[in-house]
Short mmCIF file of C-alpha atoms and ligand atoms in Angstrom, two decimals:
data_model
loop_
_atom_site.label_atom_id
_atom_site.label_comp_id
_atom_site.label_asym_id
_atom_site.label_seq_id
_atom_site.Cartn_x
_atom_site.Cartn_y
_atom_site.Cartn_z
CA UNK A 1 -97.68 171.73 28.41
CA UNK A 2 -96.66 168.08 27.36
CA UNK A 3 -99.40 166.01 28.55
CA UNK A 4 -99.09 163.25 26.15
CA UNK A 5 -98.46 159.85 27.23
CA UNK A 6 -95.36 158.64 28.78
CA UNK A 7 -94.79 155.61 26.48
CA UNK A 8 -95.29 158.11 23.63
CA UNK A 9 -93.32 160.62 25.33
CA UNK A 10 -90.35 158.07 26.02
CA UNK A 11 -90.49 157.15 22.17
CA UNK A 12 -91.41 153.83 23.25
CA UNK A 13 -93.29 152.87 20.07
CA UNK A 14 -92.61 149.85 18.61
CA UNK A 15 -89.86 149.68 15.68
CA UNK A 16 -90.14 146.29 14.28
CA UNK A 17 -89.54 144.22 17.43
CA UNK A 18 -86.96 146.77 19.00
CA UNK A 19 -88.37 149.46 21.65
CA UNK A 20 -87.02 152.87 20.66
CA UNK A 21 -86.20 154.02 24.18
CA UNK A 22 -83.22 152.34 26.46
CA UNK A 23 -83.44 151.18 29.74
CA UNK A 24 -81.15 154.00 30.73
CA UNK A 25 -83.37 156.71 28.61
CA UNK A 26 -86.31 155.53 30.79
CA UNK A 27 -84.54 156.12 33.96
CA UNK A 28 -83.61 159.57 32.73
CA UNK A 29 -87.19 160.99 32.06
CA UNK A 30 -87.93 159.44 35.19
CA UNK A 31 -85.58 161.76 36.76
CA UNK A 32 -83.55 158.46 38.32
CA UNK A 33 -80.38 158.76 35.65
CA UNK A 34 -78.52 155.74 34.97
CA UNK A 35 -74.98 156.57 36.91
CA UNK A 36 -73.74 153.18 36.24
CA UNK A 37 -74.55 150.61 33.08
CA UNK A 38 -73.28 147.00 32.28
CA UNK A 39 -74.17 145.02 29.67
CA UNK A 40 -72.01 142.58 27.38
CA UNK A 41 -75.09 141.58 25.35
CA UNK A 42 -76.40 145.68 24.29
CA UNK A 43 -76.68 148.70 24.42
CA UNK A 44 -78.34 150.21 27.27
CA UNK A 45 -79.11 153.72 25.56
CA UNK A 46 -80.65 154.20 22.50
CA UNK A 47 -78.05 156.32 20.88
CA UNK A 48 -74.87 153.90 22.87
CA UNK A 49 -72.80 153.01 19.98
CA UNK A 50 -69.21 152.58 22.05
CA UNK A 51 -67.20 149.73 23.69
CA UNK A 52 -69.42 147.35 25.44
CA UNK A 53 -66.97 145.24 27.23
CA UNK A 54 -63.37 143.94 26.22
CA UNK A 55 -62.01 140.49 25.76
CA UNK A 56 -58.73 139.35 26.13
CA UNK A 57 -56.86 136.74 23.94
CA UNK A 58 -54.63 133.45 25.78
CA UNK A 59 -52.90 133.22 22.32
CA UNK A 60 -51.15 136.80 22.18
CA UNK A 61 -52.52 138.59 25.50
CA UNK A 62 -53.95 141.13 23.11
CA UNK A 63 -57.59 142.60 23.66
CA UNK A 64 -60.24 143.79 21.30
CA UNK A 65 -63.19 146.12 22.14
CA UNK A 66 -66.46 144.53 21.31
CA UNK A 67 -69.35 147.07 20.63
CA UNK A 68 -73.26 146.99 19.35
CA UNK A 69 -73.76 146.71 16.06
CA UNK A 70 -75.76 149.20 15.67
CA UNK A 71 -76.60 152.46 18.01
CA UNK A 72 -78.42 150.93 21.04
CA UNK A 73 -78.43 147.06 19.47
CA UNK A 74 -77.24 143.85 20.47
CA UNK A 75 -73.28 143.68 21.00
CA UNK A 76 -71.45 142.14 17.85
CA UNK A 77 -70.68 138.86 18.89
CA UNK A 78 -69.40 137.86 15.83
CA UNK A 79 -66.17 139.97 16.22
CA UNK A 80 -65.62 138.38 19.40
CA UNK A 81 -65.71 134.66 17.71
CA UNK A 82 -63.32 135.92 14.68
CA UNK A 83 -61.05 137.65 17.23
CA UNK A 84 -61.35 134.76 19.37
CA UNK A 85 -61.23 131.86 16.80
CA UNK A 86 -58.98 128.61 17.64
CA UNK A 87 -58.04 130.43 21.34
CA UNK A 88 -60.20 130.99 24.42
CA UNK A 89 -60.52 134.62 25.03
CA UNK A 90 -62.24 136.08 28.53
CA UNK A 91 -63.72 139.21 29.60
CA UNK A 92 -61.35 141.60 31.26
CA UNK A 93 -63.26 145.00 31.22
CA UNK A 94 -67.29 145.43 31.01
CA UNK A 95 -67.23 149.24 29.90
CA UNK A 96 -70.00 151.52 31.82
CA UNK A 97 -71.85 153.15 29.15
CA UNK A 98 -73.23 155.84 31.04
CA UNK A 99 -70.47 158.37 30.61
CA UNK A 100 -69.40 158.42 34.62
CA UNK A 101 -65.92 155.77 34.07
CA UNK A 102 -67.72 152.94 36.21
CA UNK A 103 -66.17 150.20 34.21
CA UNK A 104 -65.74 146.97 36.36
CA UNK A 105 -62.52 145.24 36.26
CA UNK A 106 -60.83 142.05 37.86
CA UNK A 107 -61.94 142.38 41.60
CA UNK A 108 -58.85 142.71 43.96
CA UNK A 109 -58.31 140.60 47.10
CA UNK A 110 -60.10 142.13 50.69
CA UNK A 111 -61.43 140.07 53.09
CA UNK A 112 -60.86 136.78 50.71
CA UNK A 113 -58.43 136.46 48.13
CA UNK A 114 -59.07 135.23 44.68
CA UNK A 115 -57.55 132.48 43.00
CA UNK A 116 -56.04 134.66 40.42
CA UNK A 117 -52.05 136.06 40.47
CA UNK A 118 -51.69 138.62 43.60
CA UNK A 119 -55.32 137.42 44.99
CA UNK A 120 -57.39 138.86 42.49
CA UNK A 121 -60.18 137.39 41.45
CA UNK A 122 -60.68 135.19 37.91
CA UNK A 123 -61.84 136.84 34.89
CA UNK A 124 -64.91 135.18 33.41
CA UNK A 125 -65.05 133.18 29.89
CA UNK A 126 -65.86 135.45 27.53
CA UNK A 127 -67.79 132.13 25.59
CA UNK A 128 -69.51 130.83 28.98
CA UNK A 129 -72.85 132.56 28.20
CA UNK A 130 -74.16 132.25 24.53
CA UNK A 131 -77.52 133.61 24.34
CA UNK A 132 -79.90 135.32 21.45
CA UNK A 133 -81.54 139.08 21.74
CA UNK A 134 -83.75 139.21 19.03
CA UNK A 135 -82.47 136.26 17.34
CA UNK A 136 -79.26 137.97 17.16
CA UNK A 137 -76.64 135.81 19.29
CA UNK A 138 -74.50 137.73 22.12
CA UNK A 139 -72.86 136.46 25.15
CA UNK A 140 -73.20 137.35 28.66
CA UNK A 141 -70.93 137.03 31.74
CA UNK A 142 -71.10 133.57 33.26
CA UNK A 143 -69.51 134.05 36.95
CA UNK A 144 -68.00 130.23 38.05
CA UNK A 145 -66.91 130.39 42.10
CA UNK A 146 -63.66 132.58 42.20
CA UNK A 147 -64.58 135.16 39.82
CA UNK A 148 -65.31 138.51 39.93
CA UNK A 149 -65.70 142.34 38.63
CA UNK A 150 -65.26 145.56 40.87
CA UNK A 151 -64.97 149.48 40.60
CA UNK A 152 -63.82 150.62 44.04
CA UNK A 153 -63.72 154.61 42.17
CA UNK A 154 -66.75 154.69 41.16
CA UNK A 155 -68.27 157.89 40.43
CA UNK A 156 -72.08 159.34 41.09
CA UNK A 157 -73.09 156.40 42.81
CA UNK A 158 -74.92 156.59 46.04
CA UNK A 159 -73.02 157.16 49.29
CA UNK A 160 -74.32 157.33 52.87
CA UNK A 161 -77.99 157.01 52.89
CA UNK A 162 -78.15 158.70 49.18
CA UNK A 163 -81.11 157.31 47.33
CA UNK A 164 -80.53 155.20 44.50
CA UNK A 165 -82.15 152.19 42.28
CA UNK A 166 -80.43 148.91 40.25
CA UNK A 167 -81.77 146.15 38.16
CA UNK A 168 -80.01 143.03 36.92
CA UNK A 169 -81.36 140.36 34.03
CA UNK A 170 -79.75 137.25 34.81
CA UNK A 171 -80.00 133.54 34.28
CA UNK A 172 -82.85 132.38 36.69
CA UNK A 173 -81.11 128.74 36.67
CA UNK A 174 -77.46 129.52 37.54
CA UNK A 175 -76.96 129.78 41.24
CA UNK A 176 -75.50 128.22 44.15
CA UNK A 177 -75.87 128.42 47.69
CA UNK A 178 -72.31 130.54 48.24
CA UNK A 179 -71.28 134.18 49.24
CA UNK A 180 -72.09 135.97 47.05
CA UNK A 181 -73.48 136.27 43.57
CA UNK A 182 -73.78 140.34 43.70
CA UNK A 183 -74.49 143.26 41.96
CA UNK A 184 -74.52 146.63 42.92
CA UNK A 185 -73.38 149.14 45.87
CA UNK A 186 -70.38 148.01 47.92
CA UNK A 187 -67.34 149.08 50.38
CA UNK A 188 -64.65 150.30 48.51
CA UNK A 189 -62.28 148.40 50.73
CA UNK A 190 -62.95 145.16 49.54
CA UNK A 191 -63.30 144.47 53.00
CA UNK A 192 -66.38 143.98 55.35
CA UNK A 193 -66.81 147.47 57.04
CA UNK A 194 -70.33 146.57 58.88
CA UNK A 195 -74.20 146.46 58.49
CA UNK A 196 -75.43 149.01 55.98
CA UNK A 197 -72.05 149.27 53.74
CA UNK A 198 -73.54 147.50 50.81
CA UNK A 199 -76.92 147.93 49.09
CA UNK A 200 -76.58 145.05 45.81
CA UNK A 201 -78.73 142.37 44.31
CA UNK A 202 -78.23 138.98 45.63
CA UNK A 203 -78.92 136.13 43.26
CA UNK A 204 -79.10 132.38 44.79
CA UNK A 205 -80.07 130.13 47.37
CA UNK A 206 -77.99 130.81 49.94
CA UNK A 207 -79.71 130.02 53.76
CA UNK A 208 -76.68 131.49 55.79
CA UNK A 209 -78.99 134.86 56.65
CA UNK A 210 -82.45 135.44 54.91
CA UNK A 211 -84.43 133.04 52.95
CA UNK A 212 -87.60 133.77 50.94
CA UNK A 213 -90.32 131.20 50.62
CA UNK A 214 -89.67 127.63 48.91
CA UNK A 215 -86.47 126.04 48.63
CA UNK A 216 -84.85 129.24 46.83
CA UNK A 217 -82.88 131.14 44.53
CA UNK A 218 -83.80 134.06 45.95
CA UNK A 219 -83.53 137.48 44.87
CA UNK A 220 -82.46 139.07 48.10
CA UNK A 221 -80.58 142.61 49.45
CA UNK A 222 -76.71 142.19 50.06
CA UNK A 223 -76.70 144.77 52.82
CA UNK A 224 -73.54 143.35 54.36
CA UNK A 225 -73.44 140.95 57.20
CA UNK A 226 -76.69 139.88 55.75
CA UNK A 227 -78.57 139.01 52.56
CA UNK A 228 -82.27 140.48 53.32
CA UNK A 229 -85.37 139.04 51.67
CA UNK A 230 -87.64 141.53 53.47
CA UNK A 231 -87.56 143.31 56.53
CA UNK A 232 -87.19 140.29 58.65
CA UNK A 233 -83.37 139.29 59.08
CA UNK A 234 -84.32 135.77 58.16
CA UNK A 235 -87.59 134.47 57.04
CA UNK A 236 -89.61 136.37 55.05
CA UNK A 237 -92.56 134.57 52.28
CA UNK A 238 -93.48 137.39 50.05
CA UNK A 239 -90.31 136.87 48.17
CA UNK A 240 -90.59 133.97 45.79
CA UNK A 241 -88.84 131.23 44.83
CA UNK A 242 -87.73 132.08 40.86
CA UNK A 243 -88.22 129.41 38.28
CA UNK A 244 -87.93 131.85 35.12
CA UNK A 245 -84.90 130.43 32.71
CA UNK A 246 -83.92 134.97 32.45
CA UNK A 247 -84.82 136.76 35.37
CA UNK A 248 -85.42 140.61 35.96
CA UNK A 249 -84.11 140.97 39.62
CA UNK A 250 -84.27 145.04 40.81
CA UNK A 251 -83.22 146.57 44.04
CA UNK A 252 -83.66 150.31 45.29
CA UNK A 253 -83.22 152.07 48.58
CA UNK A 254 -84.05 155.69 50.14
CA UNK A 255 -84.09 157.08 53.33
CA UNK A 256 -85.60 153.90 55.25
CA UNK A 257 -87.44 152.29 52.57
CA UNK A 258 -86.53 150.06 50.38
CA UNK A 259 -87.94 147.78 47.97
CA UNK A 260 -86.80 143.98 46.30
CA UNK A 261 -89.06 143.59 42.76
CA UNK A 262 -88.74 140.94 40.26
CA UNK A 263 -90.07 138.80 37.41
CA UNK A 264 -89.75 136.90 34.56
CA UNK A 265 -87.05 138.82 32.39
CA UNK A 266 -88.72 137.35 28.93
CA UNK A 267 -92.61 137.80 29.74
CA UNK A 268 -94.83 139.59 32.16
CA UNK A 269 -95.02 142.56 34.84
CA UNK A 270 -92.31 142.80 37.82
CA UNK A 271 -94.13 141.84 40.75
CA UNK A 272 -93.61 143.43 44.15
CA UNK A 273 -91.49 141.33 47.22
CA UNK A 274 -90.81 143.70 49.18
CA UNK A 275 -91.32 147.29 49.58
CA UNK A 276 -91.01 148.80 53.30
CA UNK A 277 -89.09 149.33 56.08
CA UNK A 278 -85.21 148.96 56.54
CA UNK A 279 -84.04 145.79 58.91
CA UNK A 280 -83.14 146.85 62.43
CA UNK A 281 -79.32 148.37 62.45
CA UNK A 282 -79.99 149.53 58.86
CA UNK A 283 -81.63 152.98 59.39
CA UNK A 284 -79.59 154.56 58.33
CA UNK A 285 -77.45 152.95 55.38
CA UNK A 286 -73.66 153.66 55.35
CA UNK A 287 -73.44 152.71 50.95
CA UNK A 288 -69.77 153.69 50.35
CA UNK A 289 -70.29 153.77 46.12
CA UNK A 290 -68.24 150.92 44.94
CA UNK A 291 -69.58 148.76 42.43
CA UNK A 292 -69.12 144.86 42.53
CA UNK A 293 -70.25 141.64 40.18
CA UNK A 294 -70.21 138.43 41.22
CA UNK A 295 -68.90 138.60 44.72
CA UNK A 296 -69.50 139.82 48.32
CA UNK A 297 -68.33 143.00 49.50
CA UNK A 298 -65.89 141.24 51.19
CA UNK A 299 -64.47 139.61 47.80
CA UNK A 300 -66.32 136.68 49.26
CA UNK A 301 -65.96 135.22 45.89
CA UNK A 302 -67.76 131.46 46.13
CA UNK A 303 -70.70 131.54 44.32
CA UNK A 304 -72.08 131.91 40.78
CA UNK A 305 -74.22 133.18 38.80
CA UNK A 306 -74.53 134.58 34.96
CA UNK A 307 -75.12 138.42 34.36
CA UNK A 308 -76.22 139.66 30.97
CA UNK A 309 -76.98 143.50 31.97
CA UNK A 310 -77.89 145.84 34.60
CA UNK A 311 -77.84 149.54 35.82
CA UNK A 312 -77.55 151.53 39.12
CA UNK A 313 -79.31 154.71 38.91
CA UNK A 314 -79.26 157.96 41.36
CA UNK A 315 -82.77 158.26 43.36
CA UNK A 316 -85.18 155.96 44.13
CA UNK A 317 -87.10 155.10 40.29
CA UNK A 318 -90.62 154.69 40.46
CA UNK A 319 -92.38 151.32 40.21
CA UNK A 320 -94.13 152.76 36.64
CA UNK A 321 -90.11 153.73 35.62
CA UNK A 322 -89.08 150.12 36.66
CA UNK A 323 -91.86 148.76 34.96
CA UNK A 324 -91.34 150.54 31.26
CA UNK A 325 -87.62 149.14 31.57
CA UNK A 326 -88.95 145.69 32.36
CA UNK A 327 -90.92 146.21 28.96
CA UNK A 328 -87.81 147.32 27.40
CA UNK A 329 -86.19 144.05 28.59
CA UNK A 330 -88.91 141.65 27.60
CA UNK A 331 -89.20 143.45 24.25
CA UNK A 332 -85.10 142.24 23.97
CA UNK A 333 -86.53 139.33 23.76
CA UNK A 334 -83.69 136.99 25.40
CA UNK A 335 -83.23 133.81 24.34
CA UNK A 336 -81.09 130.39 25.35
CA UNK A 337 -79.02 130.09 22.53
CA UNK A 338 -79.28 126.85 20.62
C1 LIG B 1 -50.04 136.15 28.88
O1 LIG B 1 -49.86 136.79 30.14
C2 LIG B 1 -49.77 135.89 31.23
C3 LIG B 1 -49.73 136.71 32.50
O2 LIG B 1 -48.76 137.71 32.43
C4 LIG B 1 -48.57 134.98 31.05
O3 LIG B 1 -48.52 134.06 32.09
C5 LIG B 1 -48.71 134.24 29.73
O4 LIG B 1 -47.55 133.45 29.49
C6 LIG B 1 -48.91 135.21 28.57
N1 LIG B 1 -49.18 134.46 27.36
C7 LIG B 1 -48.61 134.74 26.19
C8 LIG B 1 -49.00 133.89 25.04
O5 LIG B 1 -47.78 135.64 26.04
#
């Protein structure tokens, strides 16, 4: 019988200033397995030692695969800025290091077209987002209006009203009040198919549908035709304002209940917004298993936002799950890179 503590079970003990155990290792002894996982600035396993995302050069059009430096370290930024040196180079594929394919790409047109050649979307700077994990400097994915990432095969990810769990650590200060700085579940039509199609994290301070308490961002459910902030299709003030420079922003539904929990991605506990209920005409959800960044389901592609990692799991983690990955995040230890 293994009755010894989780955090000892999970490996969890402190190695220098590095936890042992991934975010995605967490979610797998909770029995919630990581069936998608992003990250340009590490890896997201502890033993992840492949491709992290891939850049691609204006000077030549030729790419290079950027990977951690070490088995589940920060991403080795420093091959980006000598492949990169004295041309601009952006990100044109953030590899999913969970083993399932889900790597997001440049987001086809749908609803709305993207600025890009044939109505894609724009591929973001692969410089825009300079920041430090442990000192050691990475970059993350700064989405500008007119960007975005999508996986419309995406494989293991929750369909119908399949049970499933996401996080997101993202910059707390970069937002607008646009459709729709996303991450997570959506149509794989690029196209609006109706209320319950999507399940992502919103990030912003958009007022067009629900609105937490102060003057926003908010981190809010994209459920299509509506960004939720509780169960309330507009106004709801347990979900707070964020003022955190990185936040942790996490988002998980089951058969109707779902929950929105956040908090300060470099100190502190999550906190609970809201855990209940689903919204009237959302019981039950319709998720269709595509996987978007930085836009709407619809490619409604206005807003921005910057993304440094994040996960979508199968079943509904538990808060204590969710809370050892937000201690795997904090112990990163993100910082704005000066
Ligand atoms: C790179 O590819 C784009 C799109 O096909 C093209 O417009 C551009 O001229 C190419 N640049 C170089 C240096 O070959």
């Amino acid at each position: 019988m293994l009755f010894f503590p989780l955090s000892l079970a999970l490996g969890l003990v402190a190695k220098g200033s590095v936890v042992a155990a991934g975010p995605c290792n967490i979610y797998a002894s909770g029995n919630t397995p990581c069936v998608a996982a992003h990250s340009t600035t590490r890896a997201l396993y502890d033993a992840y030692t492949g491709a992290l995302y891939q850049v691609l050069r204006a000077s030549d059009n030729t790419t290079a695969d950027i990977a951690p430096l070490t088995a589940g370290g920060v991403a080795n930024a420093a091959a980006q800025d000598a492949f990169c040196d004295g041309t601009t180079c952006s990100i044109i594929i953030i590899y999913d290091q969970s083993g399932n394919g889900n790597h997001l790409t440049q987001a086809p047109p749908g609803g709305f077209a993207g600025p890009a050649p044939g109505g894609y979307d724009n591929l973001a700077s692969a410089t825009g987002a300079p920041v430090t994990l442990n000192g050691q400097k990475a970059y993350g994915v700064s989405i500008e209006p007119g960007m975005g990432y999508r996986n419309n095969n995406a494989m293991g990810t929750a369909t119908g009203d399949e049970a499933e769990g996401m996080y997101a650590v993202l910059d707390g200060t970069n937002y607008n009040d646009q459709c729709c700085f996303d991450y997570g579940n959506a149509e794989t039509s690029n196209t609006d198919t109706g209320a319950g199609h999507m399940e992502a994290i919103y990030f912003g301070d958009c007022t067009i549908w629900g609105t937490g308490s102060g003057s926003g961002p908010w981190i809010m459910a994209d459920l299509e035709n509506g960004l939720f902030s509780g169960e309330s299709a507009t106004y709801n003030d347990g979900d707070p304002s964020i003022t955190s420079r990185f936040v942790t922003a996490m988002l998980k539904g089951q058969l109707n209940e779902w929950s929105i929990r956040g908090g300060d991605a470099i100190s502190g506990p999550l906190s609970t917004y809201y855990s209940g209920g689903r919204p009237a005409g959302y019981n039950p959800m319709n998720k269709e298993g595509a996987i978007i960044l930085g836009i709407g389901g619809d490619n409604s592609n206005g807003a921005q936002g910057t993304f440094y990692e994040g996960v979508m799991t199968s079943g509904y983690p538990s808060d204590d799950i969710e809370n050892l990955v937000q201690e795997n995040i904090v112990a990163a230890k993100y910082a704005a890179f000066s």
